[in-house]
Short mmCIF file of C-alpha atoms and ligand atoms in Angstrom, two decimals:
data_model
loop_
_atom_site.label_atom_id
_atom_site.label_comp_id
_atom_site.label_asym_id
_atom_site.label_seq_id
_atom_site.Cartn_x
_atom_site.Cartn_y
_atom_site.Cartn_z
CA MET U 273 -53.43 20.68 -21.25
CA ASN U 274 -52.80 24.32 -20.50
CA VAL U 275 -50.15 25.19 -23.02
CA VAL U 276 -50.49 24.79 -26.77
CA ASP U 277 -49.06 21.30 -27.00
CA LYS U 278 -51.02 18.61 -28.68
CA VAL U 279 -47.93 16.36 -28.69
CA PRO U 280 -47.08 15.39 -25.12
CA ASN U 281 -43.66 15.99 -23.65
CA LEU U 282 -41.51 12.91 -23.10
CA LEU U 283 -40.59 14.06 -19.58
CA GLY U 284 -44.18 13.52 -18.44
CA PHE U 285 -44.28 9.76 -19.09
CA THR U 286 -43.61 6.63 -17.11
CA PRO U 287 -42.32 3.71 -19.26
CA GLU U 288 -45.69 1.94 -19.20
CA GLN U 289 -47.46 5.12 -20.29
CA LEU U 290 -44.94 5.66 -23.08
CA THR U 291 -45.48 2.18 -24.51
CA ASP U 292 -49.27 2.69 -24.31
CA HIS U 293 -48.94 6.08 -26.01
CA LEU U 294 -46.86 4.66 -28.86
CA THR U 295 -48.99 1.52 -29.22
CA ALA U 296 -52.06 3.72 -29.63
CA ARG U 297 -50.24 5.33 -32.56
CA GLY U 298 -49.45 2.01 -34.19
CA VAL U 299 -45.87 1.64 -32.91
CA ASP U 300 -45.01 -1.35 -30.77
CA VAL U 301 -42.14 -0.60 -28.44
CA PRO U 302 -41.07 -3.14 -25.81
CA LEU U 303 -41.31 -1.88 -22.25
CA ASP U 304 -37.59 -2.37 -21.72
CA GLU U 305 -36.82 -0.08 -24.64
CA ALA U 306 -39.25 2.55 -23.35
CA ARG U 307 -37.37 2.36 -20.06
CA ARG U 308 -34.09 3.04 -21.84
CA VAL U 309 -35.57 6.02 -23.69
CA LEU U 310 -36.75 7.57 -20.44
CA ALA U 311 -33.53 6.72 -18.60
CA HIS U 312 -31.62 8.72 -21.22
CA ALA U 313 -34.09 11.59 -21.01
CA ILE U 314 -34.61 11.76 -17.26
CA SER U 315 -32.85 9.47 -14.83
CA LEU U 316 -29.28 9.63 -16.10
CA ARG U 317 -27.44 12.81 -15.21
CA PRO U 318 -25.22 14.23 -17.95
CA ASP U 319 -22.19 13.35 -15.83
CA SER U 320 -23.39 9.82 -15.13
CA THR U 321 -20.89 7.06 -15.76
CA GLU U 322 -23.68 4.48 -15.85
CA ARG U 323 -23.72 2.59 -19.12
CA ARG U 324 -26.24 4.01 -21.57
CA ARG U 325 -28.01 1.07 -23.09
CA PRO U 326 -28.68 1.57 -26.80
CA VAL U 327 -32.10 2.23 -28.30
CA ARG U 328 -32.97 1.19 -31.86
CA ALA U 329 -33.11 4.00 -34.41
CA SER U 330 -36.70 3.05 -35.34
CA VAL U 331 -37.76 3.51 -31.71
CA LEU U 332 -35.98 6.86 -31.44
CA LYS U 333 -37.80 7.98 -34.59
CA ALA U 334 -41.18 6.85 -33.23
CA VAL U 335 -40.50 8.71 -29.98
CA ALA U 336 -39.45 11.82 -31.91
CA ASP U 337 -42.56 11.58 -34.10
CA HIS U 338 -45.05 11.20 -31.27
CA THR U 339 -43.57 13.09 -28.33
CA ARG U 340 -41.59 16.29 -27.93
CA LEU U 341 -38.69 17.09 -25.65
CA GLU U 342 -38.67 20.68 -24.50
CA ARG U 343 -37.14 21.62 -21.20
CA LEU U 344 -37.40 24.55 -18.82
CA GLU U 345 -34.62 27.05 -19.26
CA VAL U 346 -32.60 28.08 -16.22
CA VAL U 347 -32.82 31.87 -16.09
CA GLU U 348 -30.98 32.37 -12.84
CA ARG U 349 -29.62 30.42 -9.91
CA VAL U 350 -28.61 32.06 -6.65
CA THR U 351 -27.14 30.39 -3.60
CA ASP U 352 -27.83 31.60 -0.09
CA PRO U 353 -24.43 32.26 1.52
CA VAL U 354 -25.74 31.36 4.96
CA ASP U 355 -27.19 27.91 4.41
CA ASN U 356 -26.41 26.95 0.81
CA PHE U 357 -30.03 26.81 -0.29
CA CYS U 358 -29.99 27.45 -4.03
CA LYS U 359 -32.97 29.06 -5.74
CA TYR U 360 -33.57 28.46 -9.44
CA LEU U 361 -35.66 30.73 -11.62
CA LEU U 362 -36.92 28.72 -14.59
CA ARG U 363 -38.69 29.70 -17.79
CA SER U 364 -41.22 27.52 -19.62
CA PRO U 365 -41.45 27.61 -23.43
CA ASP U 366 -44.50 29.91 -23.17
CA GLY U 367 -42.44 32.37 -21.09
CA ALA U 368 -44.01 31.52 -17.72
CA LEU U 369 -41.53 31.85 -14.85
CA THR U 370 -41.41 29.46 -11.98
CA GLU U 371 -39.03 28.49 -9.20
CA ALA U 372 -37.38 25.50 -7.59
CA VAL U 373 -35.02 25.32 -4.64
CA ARG U 374 -32.14 22.93 -3.98
CA ILE U 375 -32.09 22.20 -0.26
CA PRO U 376 -29.09 20.61 1.47
CA LEU U 377 -30.05 17.79 3.82
CA HIS U 378 -28.41 16.94 7.13
CA LYS U 379 -26.74 13.97 5.49
CA GLU U 380 -23.61 15.31 3.87
CA GLY U 381 -23.78 15.46 0.06
CA CYS U 382 -27.54 14.80 -0.11
CA PHE U 383 -30.19 17.23 -1.29
CA THR U 384 -33.90 17.52 -1.80
CA VAL U 385 -35.60 19.69 -4.42
CA CYS U 386 -38.52 21.95 -3.58
CA LEU U 387 -40.77 22.13 -6.64
CA SER U 388 -43.53 24.48 -7.72
CA SER U 389 -46.82 23.03 -8.88
CA GLN U 390 -48.35 26.19 -10.35
CA VAL U 391 -47.28 29.54 -11.73
CA GLY U 392 -48.41 31.73 -8.85
CA CYS U 393 -51.16 30.52 -6.55
CA ALA U 394 -54.88 31.10 -6.08
CA MET U 395 -55.00 30.39 -2.36
CA GLY U 396 -53.98 33.84 -1.15
CA CYS U 397 -52.52 32.82 2.21
CA ALA U 398 -51.95 36.01 4.16
CA PHE U 399 -48.30 35.31 4.98
CA CYS U 400 -47.14 34.17 1.55
CA ALA U 401 -45.52 36.18 -1.27
CA THR U 402 -46.68 33.64 -3.86
CA GLY U 403 -50.26 34.12 -2.73
CA ARG U 404 -50.01 37.79 -3.67
CA LEU U 405 -49.16 36.88 -7.26
CA GLY U 406 -52.49 35.22 -7.92
CA LEU U 407 -52.68 32.18 -10.18
CA THR U 408 -51.35 32.38 -13.74
CA ARG U 409 -51.66 28.71 -14.68
CA ASN U 410 -51.04 25.16 -13.61
CA LEU U 411 -47.71 23.56 -14.34
CA GLN U 412 -47.81 20.33 -16.30
CA ALA U 413 -46.18 17.19 -14.98
CA TRP U 414 -43.32 17.40 -17.48
CA GLU U 415 -42.53 20.97 -16.35
CA MET U 416 -42.19 19.81 -12.75
CA VAL U 417 -40.00 16.90 -13.87
CA SER U 418 -37.92 19.27 -15.99
CA ALA U 419 -37.49 21.62 -13.01
CA PHE U 420 -36.39 18.68 -10.87
CA LYS U 421 -33.94 17.56 -13.53
CA ALA U 422 -32.48 21.05 -13.98
CA VAL U 423 -31.72 21.26 -10.27
CA ARG U 424 -30.62 17.64 -9.86
CA ASP U 425 -28.24 17.72 -12.82
CA GLU U 426 -26.24 20.52 -11.19
CA ALA U 427 -26.40 19.26 -7.60
CA PRO U 428 -22.97 18.71 -6.03
CA GLY U 429 -24.12 15.38 -4.65
CA ARG U 430 -27.15 13.09 -4.63
CA VAL U 431 -30.72 14.31 -4.80
CA THR U 432 -32.70 11.94 -2.64
CA GLY U 433 -35.99 13.76 -2.18
CA ALA U 434 -38.56 16.09 -3.71
CA VAL U 435 -41.11 18.28 -1.97
CA PHE U 436 -44.05 20.02 -3.62
CA MET U 437 -43.89 23.12 -1.46
CA GLY U 438 -42.86 25.79 -3.94
CA GLN U 439 -45.22 28.09 -5.78
CA GLY U 440 -48.79 26.88 -5.89
CA GLU U 441 -51.19 24.60 -4.05
CA PRO U 442 -50.32 21.08 -5.29
CA PHE U 443 -53.84 19.74 -4.78
CA HIS U 444 -55.26 22.59 -6.86
CA ASN U 445 -53.37 20.89 -9.72
CA TYR U 446 -53.96 17.37 -8.44
CA ASP U 447 -53.65 15.20 -11.57
CA GLU U 448 -50.47 16.80 -12.88
CA VAL U 449 -48.76 16.76 -9.47
CA ILE U 450 -49.57 13.09 -8.92
CA GLN U 451 -48.33 12.31 -12.41
CA ALA U 452 -45.10 14.25 -11.77
CA ALA U 453 -44.65 12.35 -8.50
CA ARG U 454 -45.12 9.06 -10.38
CA VAL U 455 -42.40 10.01 -12.86
CA LEU U 456 -40.09 11.26 -10.11
CA SER U 457 -40.45 7.99 -8.21
CA ASN U 458 -39.89 5.80 -11.28
CA PRO U 459 -36.48 4.09 -11.60
CA CYS U 460 -36.28 5.53 -15.14
CA GLY U 461 -37.45 8.93 -13.95
CA GLY U 462 -36.28 10.79 -10.87
CA ARG U 463 -35.33 7.64 -8.94
CA ILE U 464 -36.70 9.13 -5.73
CA ARG U 465 -38.28 6.77 -3.22
CA MET U 466 -42.01 7.38 -2.89
CA GLU U 467 -41.75 8.07 0.82
CA ASN U 468 -39.16 10.76 0.06
CA ILE U 469 -41.61 12.67 -2.13
CA THR U 470 -43.72 15.07 -0.09
CA ILE U 471 -46.89 16.77 -1.21
CA SER U 472 -48.10 19.65 0.91
CA THR U 473 -51.64 21.01 0.88
CA VAL U 474 -53.22 23.95 2.59
CA GLY U 475 -56.26 21.78 3.28
CA LEU U 476 -58.33 21.09 0.15
CA VAL U 477 -60.66 18.53 1.67
CA PRO U 478 -62.02 16.78 -1.47
CA GLN U 479 -58.50 16.26 -2.77
CA ILE U 480 -57.20 14.98 0.59
CA ARG U 481 -60.04 12.46 0.57
CA ARG U 482 -59.31 11.50 -3.03
CA TYR U 483 -55.63 11.08 -2.22
CA THR U 484 -56.56 8.82 0.72
CA ARG U 485 -58.93 6.76 -1.46
CA GLU U 486 -56.34 6.34 -4.17
CA GLY U 487 -53.80 5.08 -1.64
CA HIS U 488 -50.70 6.87 -2.93
CA ARG U 489 -47.51 6.17 -1.01
CA PHE U 490 -46.04 9.66 -1.25
CA ARG U 491 -45.94 11.67 1.97
CA LEU U 492 -48.71 14.14 2.61
CA ILE U 493 -48.50 17.23 4.80
CA VAL U 494 -51.55 19.28 5.63
CA SER U 495 -50.83 22.87 6.57
CA LEU U 496 -53.07 23.67 9.52
CA THR U 497 -51.32 26.76 10.94
CA SER U 498 -54.25 27.56 13.20
CA ALA U 499 -56.90 25.43 14.90
CA VAL U 500 -58.99 28.48 15.81
CA ALA U 501 -61.56 28.68 13.02
CA GLU U 502 -61.81 32.45 12.69
CA ARG U 503 -58.05 32.97 12.83
CA ARG U 504 -57.48 30.23 10.29
CA ARG U 505 -59.95 31.86 7.91
CA THR U 506 -58.02 35.11 8.18
CA LEU U 507 -54.67 33.47 7.55
CA LEU U 508 -55.77 30.90 4.98
CA PRO U 509 -58.74 32.19 2.98
CA VAL U 510 -59.38 28.68 1.64
CA ALA U 511 -60.53 27.79 5.15
CA GLY U 512 -63.73 29.69 4.33
CA ARG U 513 -64.59 26.85 1.94
CA PHE U 514 -63.51 23.96 4.11
CA PRO U 515 -64.36 24.21 7.80
CA LEU U 516 -61.79 22.96 10.26
CA THR U 517 -63.95 20.05 11.32
CA GLU U 518 -63.96 18.78 7.73
CA VAL U 519 -60.21 19.25 7.44
CA ALA U 520 -59.79 17.34 10.71
CA ASP U 521 -62.05 14.53 9.45
CA ALA U 522 -60.02 14.27 6.24
CA ILE U 523 -56.76 14.13 8.23
CA ARG U 524 -58.28 11.46 10.49
CA GLU U 525 -59.34 9.34 7.50
CA TYR U 526 -55.88 9.68 5.98
CA ALA U 527 -54.09 8.64 9.18
CA LEU U 528 -56.42 5.68 9.74
CA SER U 529 -56.11 4.45 6.17
CA ARG U 530 -52.32 4.54 6.33
CA GLY U 531 -52.03 3.25 9.86
CA GLU U 532 -49.44 5.91 10.59
CA ARG U 533 -49.09 9.44 11.85
CA ALA U 534 -50.47 12.28 9.76
CA THR U 535 -48.15 15.26 9.48
CA VAL U 536 -49.55 18.74 9.94
CA ALA U 537 -47.54 21.89 9.29
CA TRP U 538 -47.84 24.98 11.42
CA VAL U 539 -46.45 28.27 10.14
CA VAL U 540 -45.58 29.97 13.41
CA MET U 541 -46.29 33.70 13.68
CA GLY U 542 -45.14 35.55 16.77
CA GLY U 543 -47.95 36.62 19.10
CA LEU U 544 -50.57 35.15 16.83
CA ASN U 545 -50.95 31.37 16.66
CA THR U 546 -48.94 30.08 19.61
CA GLY U 547 -51.42 30.57 22.44
CA ASP U 548 -53.44 28.31 24.75
CA ASP U 549 -56.49 28.73 22.54
CA GLU U 550 -54.68 27.07 19.64
CA VAL U 551 -53.60 24.10 21.72
CA ALA U 552 -57.08 23.68 23.21
CA GLU U 553 -58.73 23.72 19.78
CA LEU U 554 -56.16 21.41 18.30
CA LYS U 555 -56.80 18.99 21.15
CA ARG U 556 -60.56 19.22 20.65
CA LEU U 557 -60.28 18.59 16.91
CA LEU U 558 -57.55 16.01 16.60
CA SER U 559 -56.61 14.45 19.95
CA ASP U 560 -57.78 11.03 18.69
CA VAL U 561 -55.52 11.19 15.60
CA PRO U 562 -51.87 10.14 15.61
CA LEU U 563 -50.11 13.29 14.49
CA ARG U 564 -46.71 14.73 13.87
CA ILE U 565 -46.49 18.53 13.99
CA ASN U 566 -43.94 20.45 11.93
CA LEU U 567 -43.37 24.00 13.14
CA ILE U 568 -42.12 26.37 10.45
CA ASP U 569 -41.07 29.94 11.20
CA VAL U 570 -42.92 32.53 9.16
CA ASN U 571 -40.59 34.54 6.99
CA GLU U 572 -40.56 38.20 7.71
CA SER U 573 -39.46 40.03 4.60
CA ARG U 574 -42.95 41.06 3.57
CA PRO U 575 -45.29 43.95 4.15
CA ASP U 576 -47.94 42.04 6.05
CA GLY U 577 -46.53 42.59 9.51
CA PHE U 578 -46.15 38.93 10.48
CA VAL U 579 -43.12 38.34 12.66
CA ARG U 580 -41.26 35.27 13.76
CA ALA U 581 -41.88 34.02 17.26
CA SER U 582 -39.00 34.49 19.67
CA ASP U 583 -37.18 31.38 20.81
CA GLU U 584 -38.93 31.71 24.20
CA GLU U 585 -42.38 31.95 22.61
CA LEU U 586 -41.67 29.01 20.33
CA SER U 587 -40.39 26.83 23.10
CA ALA U 588 -43.39 27.71 25.31
CA PHE U 589 -45.67 26.71 22.42
CA ARG U 590 -43.82 23.44 22.03
CA ASP U 591 -44.23 22.78 25.74
CA ARG U 592 -47.95 23.44 25.51
CA LEU U 593 -48.26 21.05 22.58
CA GLN U 594 -46.85 18.29 24.78
CA VAL U 595 -50.38 17.73 26.13
CA LEU U 596 -51.16 16.17 22.76
CA GLY U 597 -48.42 13.61 23.27
CA VAL U 598 -47.25 13.86 19.66
CA PRO U 599 -43.85 14.55 18.12
CA VAL U 600 -43.30 18.24 17.47
CA VAL U 601 -40.46 19.12 15.14
CA ARG U 602 -39.17 22.56 14.26
CA ARG U 603 -38.47 22.59 10.54
CA TYR U 604 -35.76 24.82 9.21
CA SER U 605 -36.97 27.16 6.49
CA GLY U 606 -33.76 28.24 4.80
CA GLY U 607 -32.75 30.45 1.92
CA ARG U 608 -34.08 33.64 3.50
CA GLU U 609 -31.15 35.72 2.28
CA ARG U 610 -32.02 34.82 -1.30
CA HIS U 611 -35.81 34.75 -1.00
CA ALA U 612 -35.81 31.00 -1.42
CA ALA U 613 -37.56 30.21 1.86
CA CYS U 614 -41.13 29.03 2.45
CA GLY U 615 -43.62 31.68 1.43
CA MET U 616 -41.01 33.84 -0.30
CA LEU U 617 -41.20 32.48 -3.86
CA ALA U 618 -42.49 35.22 -6.11
CA ALA U 619 -40.89 34.40 -9.48
CA THR U 620 -38.46 37.25 -9.34
CA ARG U 621 -34.84 37.65 -10.20
CA PHE U 622 -32.74 38.01 -7.09
CA GLY U 623 -32.17 41.74 -7.47
CA GLU U 624 -35.90 42.29 -7.86
CA ALA U 625 -36.96 40.09 -5.01
CA ASN U 626 -37.31 42.72 -2.33
CA SER U 627 -39.37 45.13 -4.35
CA THR U 628 -41.68 42.57 -5.92
CA ALA U 629 -42.26 40.61 -2.75
CA ARG U 630 -43.40 43.81 -1.11
CA THR U 631 -46.02 44.89 -3.62
FE1 LIG V 977 -50.27 29.18 -2.19
FE2 LIG V 977 -48.83 27.73 -0.48
FE3 LIG V 977 -48.48 30.37 -0.63
FE4 LIG V 977 -50.74 29.42 0.43
S1 LIG V 977 -48.65 29.16 1.27
S2 LIG V 977 -50.56 31.12 -1.07
S3 LIG V 977 -51.05 27.58 -0.80
S4 LIG V 977 -48.05 28.89 -2.26
#
């Protein structure tokens, strides 16, 4: 554990883990009662009209004795007037600041929550404000669950998904992110279907392989962004540790093991990674793998000089990608007006966002 907390936080448990935890401390709690404890703590919104099934006082005491229940504090929430993305700035008990974003889905009244997995990030991607912060620490599973709950409890509708695409590289904090995803997908936790929980990685090969071996049913997205080795190393410094051929092999293994398409993300930068060379290399590396490609516009409010591709450039790139015969989807990266978009999370209050994101 990273923070001074010998007693684990209740929000980080599944019901089975809670019964095991209490049994190991000499308290026998039936699984059904552990489920009720966690339903009260996590799955039921404060405004829920669902019946709250009672828990015996002795069980509540055992839970209070052997777990703790701290939550992240909401420091600020700002809504983008253009697209209704809502960015939350959250504070952990040790003072660490992190962010989450409520994202409206196409289906009216439904939302997904973009969660951070770390405070800052060690990956240093050239186009990302979080990367410039460096890594402060990993978030624990309960902190991610608490962030989810803070956003979900205020959502003006149903939260039906969660994406680990906020601050941090999720696979650099593998165990805690997988544990958070387990809790989020539990009926007594976040109640999110596994396939609606997305974990995004910049391409940490050993962790992609581990994830494949372990057979998790959450969705995985590998951010490729360039298939030209030298360019990718410049944009994603982690590529210096994991050559593209290894990343491609790991994606291939993942797709084969699941028997379905692997999704790769491509942060599109005007005049940089939309050329014929990219398509040719992508074809060479991955033409035998069933893929889905998500194109995401780079966000421009940063000092690094990256610019969004024009509509013409983007559509020409999409046309070129047709040779791969795979679905290519342009993903909307919203919340730009409030620095809530991909690559813009820098743990700042709204009024500070411009200055800090530009340091
Ligand atoms: Fe980290 Fe993701 Fe930003 Fe890269 S894009 S620096 S992995 S938060």
